[in-house]
Tab-separated table of C-alpha atoms in Angstrom:
chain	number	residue	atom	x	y	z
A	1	UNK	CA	-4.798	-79.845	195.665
A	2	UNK	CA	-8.247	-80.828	197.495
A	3	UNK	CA	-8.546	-77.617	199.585
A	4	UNK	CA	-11.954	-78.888	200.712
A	5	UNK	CA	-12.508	-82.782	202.067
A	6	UNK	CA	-15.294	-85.254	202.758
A	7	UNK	CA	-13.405	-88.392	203.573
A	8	UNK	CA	-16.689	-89.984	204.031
A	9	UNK	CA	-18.253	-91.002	200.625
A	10	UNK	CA	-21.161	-92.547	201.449
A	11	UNK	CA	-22.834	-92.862	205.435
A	12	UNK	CA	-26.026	-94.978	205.939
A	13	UNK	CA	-28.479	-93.744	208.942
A	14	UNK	CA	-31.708	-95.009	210.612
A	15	UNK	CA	-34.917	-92.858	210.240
A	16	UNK	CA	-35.172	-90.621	213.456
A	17	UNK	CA	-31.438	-91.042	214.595
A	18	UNK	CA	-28.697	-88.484	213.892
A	19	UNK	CA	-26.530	-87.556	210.792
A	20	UNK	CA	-23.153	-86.337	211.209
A	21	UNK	CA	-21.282	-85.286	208.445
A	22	UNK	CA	-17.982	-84.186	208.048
A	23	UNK	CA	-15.513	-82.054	206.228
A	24	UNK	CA	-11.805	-81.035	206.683
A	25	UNK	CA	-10.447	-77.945	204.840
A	26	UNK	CA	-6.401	-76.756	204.545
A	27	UNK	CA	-6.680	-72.888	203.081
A	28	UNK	CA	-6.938	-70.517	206.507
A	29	UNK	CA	-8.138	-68.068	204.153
A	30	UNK	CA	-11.702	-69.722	204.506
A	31	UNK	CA	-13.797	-67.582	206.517
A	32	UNK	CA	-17.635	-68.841	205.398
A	33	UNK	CA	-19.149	-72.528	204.700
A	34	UNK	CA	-21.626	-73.789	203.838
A	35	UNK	CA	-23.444	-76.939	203.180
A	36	UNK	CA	-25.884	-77.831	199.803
A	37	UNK	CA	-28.195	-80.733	199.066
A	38	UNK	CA	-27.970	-82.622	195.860
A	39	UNK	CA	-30.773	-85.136	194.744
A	40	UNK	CA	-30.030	-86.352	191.069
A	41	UNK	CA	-30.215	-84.506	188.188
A	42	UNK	CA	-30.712	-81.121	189.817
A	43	UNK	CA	-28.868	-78.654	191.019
A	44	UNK	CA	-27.141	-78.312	194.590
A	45	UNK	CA	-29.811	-76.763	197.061
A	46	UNK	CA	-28.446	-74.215	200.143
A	47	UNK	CA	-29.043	-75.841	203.558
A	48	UNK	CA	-27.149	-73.799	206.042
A	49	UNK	CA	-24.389	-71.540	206.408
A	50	UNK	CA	-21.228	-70.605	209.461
A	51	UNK	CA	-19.404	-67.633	209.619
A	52	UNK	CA	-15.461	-68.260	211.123
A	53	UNK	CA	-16.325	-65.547	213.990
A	54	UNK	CA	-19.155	-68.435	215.282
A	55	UNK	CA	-18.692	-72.108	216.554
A	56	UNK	CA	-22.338	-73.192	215.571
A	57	UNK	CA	-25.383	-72.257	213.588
A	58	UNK	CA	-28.522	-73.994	213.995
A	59	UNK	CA	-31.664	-73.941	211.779
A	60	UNK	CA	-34.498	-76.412	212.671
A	61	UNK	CA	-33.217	-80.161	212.297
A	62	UNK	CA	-30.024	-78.698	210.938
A	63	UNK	CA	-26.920	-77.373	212.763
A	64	UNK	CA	-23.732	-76.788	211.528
A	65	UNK	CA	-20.524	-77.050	213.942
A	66	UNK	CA	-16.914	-75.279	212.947
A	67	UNK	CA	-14.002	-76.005	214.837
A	68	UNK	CA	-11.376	-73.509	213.087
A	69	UNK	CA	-8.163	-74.445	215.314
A	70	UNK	CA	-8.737	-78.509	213.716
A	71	UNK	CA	-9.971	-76.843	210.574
A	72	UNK	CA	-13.319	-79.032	210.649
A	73	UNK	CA	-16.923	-78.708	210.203
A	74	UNK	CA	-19.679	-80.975	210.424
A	75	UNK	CA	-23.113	-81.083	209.345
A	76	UNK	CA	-25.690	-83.022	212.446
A	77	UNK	CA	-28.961	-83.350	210.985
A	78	UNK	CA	-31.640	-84.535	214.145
A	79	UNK	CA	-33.941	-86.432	213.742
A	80	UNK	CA	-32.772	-87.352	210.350
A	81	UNK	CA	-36.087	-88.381	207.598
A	82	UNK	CA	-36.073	-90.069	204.644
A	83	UNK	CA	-36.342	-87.274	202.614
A	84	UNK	CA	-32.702	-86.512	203.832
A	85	UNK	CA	-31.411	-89.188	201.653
A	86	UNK	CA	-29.383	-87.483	199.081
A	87	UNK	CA	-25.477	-86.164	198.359
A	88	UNK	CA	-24.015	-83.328	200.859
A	89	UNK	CA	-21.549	-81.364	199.508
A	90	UNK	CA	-19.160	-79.114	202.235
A	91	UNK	CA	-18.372	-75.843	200.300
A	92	UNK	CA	-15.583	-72.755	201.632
A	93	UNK	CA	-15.392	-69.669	200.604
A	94	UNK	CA	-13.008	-66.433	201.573
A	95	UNK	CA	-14.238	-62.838	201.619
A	96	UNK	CA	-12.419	-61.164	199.270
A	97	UNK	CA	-12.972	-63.944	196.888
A	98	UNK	CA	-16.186	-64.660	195.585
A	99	UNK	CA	-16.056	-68.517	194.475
A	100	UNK	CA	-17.139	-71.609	196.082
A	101	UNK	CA	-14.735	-74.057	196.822
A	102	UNK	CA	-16.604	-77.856	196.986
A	103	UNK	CA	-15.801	-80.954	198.574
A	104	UNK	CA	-15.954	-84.299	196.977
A	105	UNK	CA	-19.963	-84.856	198.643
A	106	UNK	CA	-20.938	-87.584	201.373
A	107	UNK	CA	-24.218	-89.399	199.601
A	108	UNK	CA	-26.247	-89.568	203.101
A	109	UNK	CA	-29.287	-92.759	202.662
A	110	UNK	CA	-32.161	-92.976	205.783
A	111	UNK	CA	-33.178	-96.216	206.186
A	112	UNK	CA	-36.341	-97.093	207.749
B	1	UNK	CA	-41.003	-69.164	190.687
B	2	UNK	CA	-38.375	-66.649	191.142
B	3	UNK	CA	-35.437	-69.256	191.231
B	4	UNK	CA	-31.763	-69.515	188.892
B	5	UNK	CA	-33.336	-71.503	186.083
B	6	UNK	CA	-30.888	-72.851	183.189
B	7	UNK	CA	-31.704	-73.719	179.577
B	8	UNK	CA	-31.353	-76.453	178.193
B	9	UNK	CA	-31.350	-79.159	180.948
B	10	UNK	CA	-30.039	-81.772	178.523
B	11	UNK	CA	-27.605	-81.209	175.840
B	12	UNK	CA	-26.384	-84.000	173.377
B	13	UNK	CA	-23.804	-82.948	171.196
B	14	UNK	CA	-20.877	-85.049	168.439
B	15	UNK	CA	-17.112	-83.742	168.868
B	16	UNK	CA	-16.096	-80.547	167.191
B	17	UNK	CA	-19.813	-78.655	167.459
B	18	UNK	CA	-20.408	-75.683	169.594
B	19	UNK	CA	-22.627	-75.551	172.391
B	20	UNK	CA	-24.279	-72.669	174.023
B	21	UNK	CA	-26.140	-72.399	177.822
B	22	UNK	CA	-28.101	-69.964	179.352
B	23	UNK	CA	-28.663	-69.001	182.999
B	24	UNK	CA	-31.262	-66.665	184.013
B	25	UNK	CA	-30.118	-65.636	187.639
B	26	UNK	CA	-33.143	-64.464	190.357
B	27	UNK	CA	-33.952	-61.085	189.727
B	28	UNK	CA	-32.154	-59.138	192.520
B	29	UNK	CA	-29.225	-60.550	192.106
B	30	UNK	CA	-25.956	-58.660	190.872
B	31	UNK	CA	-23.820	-61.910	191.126
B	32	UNK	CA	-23.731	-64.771	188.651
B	33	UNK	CA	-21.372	-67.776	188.248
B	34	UNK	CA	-20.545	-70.673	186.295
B	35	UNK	CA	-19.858	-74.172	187.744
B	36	UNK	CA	-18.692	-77.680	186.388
B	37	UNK	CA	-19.610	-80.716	188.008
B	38	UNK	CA	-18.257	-84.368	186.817
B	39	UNK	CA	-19.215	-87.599	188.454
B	40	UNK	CA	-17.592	-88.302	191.904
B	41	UNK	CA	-16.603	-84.384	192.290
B	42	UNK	CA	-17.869	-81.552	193.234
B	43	UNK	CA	-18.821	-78.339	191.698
B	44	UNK	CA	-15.972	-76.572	190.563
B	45	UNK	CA	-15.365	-72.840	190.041
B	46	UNK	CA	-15.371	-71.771	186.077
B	47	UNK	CA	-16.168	-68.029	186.275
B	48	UNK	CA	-18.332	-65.145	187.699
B	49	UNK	CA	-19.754	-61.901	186.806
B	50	UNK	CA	-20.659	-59.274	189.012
B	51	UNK	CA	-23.276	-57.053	187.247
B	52	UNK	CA	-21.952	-57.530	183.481
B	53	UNK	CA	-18.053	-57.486	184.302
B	54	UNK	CA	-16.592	-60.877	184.046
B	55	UNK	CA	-14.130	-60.821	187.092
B	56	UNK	CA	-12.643	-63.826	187.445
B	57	UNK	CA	-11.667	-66.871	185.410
B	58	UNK	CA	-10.610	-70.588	186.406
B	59	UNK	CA	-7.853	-71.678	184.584
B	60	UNK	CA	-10.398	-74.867	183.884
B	61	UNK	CA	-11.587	-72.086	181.542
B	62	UNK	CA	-9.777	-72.707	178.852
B	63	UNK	CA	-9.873	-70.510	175.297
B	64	UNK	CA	-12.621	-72.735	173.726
B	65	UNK	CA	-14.720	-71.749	177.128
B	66	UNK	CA	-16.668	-67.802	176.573
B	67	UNK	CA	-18.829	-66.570	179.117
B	68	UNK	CA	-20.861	-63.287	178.615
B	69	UNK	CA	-23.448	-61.458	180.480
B	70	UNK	CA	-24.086	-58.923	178.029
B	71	UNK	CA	-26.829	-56.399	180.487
B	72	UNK	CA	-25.979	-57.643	183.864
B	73	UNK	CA	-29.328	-60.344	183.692
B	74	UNK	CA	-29.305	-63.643	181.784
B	75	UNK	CA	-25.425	-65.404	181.209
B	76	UNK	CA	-24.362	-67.618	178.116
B	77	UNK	CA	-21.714	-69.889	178.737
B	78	UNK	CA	-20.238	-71.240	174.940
B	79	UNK	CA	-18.444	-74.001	174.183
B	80	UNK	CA	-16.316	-74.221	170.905
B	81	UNK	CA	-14.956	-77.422	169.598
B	82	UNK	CA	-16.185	-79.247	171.822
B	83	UNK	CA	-14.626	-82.355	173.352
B	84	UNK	CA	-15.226	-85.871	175.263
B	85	UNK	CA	-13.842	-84.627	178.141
B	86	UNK	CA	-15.873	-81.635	177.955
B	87	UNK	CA	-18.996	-84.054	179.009
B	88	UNK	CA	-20.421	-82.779	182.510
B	89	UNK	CA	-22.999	-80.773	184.611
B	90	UNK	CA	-22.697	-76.894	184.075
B	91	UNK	CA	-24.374	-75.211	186.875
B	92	UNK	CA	-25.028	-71.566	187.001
B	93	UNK	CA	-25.663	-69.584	190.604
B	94	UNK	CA	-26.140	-66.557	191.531
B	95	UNK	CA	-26.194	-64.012	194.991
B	96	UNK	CA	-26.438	-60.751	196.075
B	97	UNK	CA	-22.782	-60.478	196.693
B	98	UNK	CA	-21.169	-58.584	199.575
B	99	UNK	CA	-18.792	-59.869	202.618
B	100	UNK	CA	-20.669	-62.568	203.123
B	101	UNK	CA	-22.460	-64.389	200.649
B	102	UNK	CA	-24.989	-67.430	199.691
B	103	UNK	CA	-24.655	-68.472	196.152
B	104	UNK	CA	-28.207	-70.205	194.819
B	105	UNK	CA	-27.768	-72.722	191.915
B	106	UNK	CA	-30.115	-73.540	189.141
B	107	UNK	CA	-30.957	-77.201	188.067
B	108	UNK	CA	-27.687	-77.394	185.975
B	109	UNK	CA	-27.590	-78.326	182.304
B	110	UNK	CA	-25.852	-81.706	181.429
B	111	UNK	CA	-23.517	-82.129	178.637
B	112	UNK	CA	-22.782	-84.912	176.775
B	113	UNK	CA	-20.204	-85.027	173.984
B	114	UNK	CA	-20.116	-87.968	171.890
């Protein structure tokens, strides 16, 4: 049971344009998310977080957008760099449990 | 650097060995856990310690699996017997706990079982 979804496995964006990147989750229970970073061969790297009692977070290029009535957050990275190219994985989390629940990861390329 | 750093970052092992990890969590931290990652998926939840007790266990944990953190600092994750399916990225994180929590990950160790 995929309690956490990225239905998007891959999403290809011009240099200086905007990323959006999406994840669906089913467990109500979820009341924190988060999104990592994954180049190859390392481990994932914390980009930004939402509690359920806010809408939006924003840090710098990132924000971070949770709609709880559709279930659904998305990641919009502006203007999105180069250096952005790597996997995004959409992770949940409830507060009296501990663990991290993943998605399956978008792989996010900037072209030039 | 003051980061989770895991040990080894490569492991090559032949069916039937045992293998043992090691995660060294950042400092402050009171919570440590245990990942698996295998291609296509993401991370998924093996175990976690808060301090030195083990609280909760995946049932992806199966007996062969043994996790300790013997002093509340550094974790070992062992595998017994180990098998082809057991081939994958272990990745260790840790956090400060409390109602609301960021978990930081080390560089993983991968795991291949020939």
């Amino acid at each position: 049971d995929q309690q956490v979804k990225q239905n998007s496995p891959s999403l290809s964006v011009q240099e200086g344009r905007i990323s959006i990147l999406n994840c669906d989750y089913t467990n109500s229970m979820f009341d924190y998310f988060l999104w990592y970073k994954k180049y190859p061969a390392e481990g994932p790297t914390f980009l930004i977080s939402i509690s359920s009692i806010k809408d939006k977070n924003e840090d710098g290029r990132f924000t971070v957008f949770l709609n709880k009535s559709a279930k659904h957050l998305s990641l919009h990275i502006v203007p999105s760099q180069p250096g952005d190219s790597a996997v995004y994985f959409c992770a949940a989390s409830t507060g009296t449990a501990s663990k991290l629940t993943f998605g399956t990861g978008t792989r996010l390329q900037v072209t030039l | 650097d003051t980061g989770v750093s895991q040990d080894p970052r490569h492991k090559i092992t032949k069916r039937g060995q045992n293998v043992t990890f090691r995660c060294d969590p950042i400092s402050e931290h009171n919570r440590l856990y245990w990942y698996r990652q295998t291609l296509g998926q993401g991370p998924e939840f093996l175990t976690y310690f808060q301090n030195e007790a083990q609280l909760e266990k995946s049932r992806l944990l199966s007996d062969r699996f043994s996790a300790e953190r013997p002093k509340g600092s550094f974790s070992t994750l062992e595998i017994q017997r180990t098998e082809q399916g057991d081939s994958a990225m272990y990745l260790c994180a840790s956090s400060l706990g409390g109602q609301v929590e960021t978990q930081y990950f080390g560089p993983g160790t991968r795991l291949l079982v020939l």
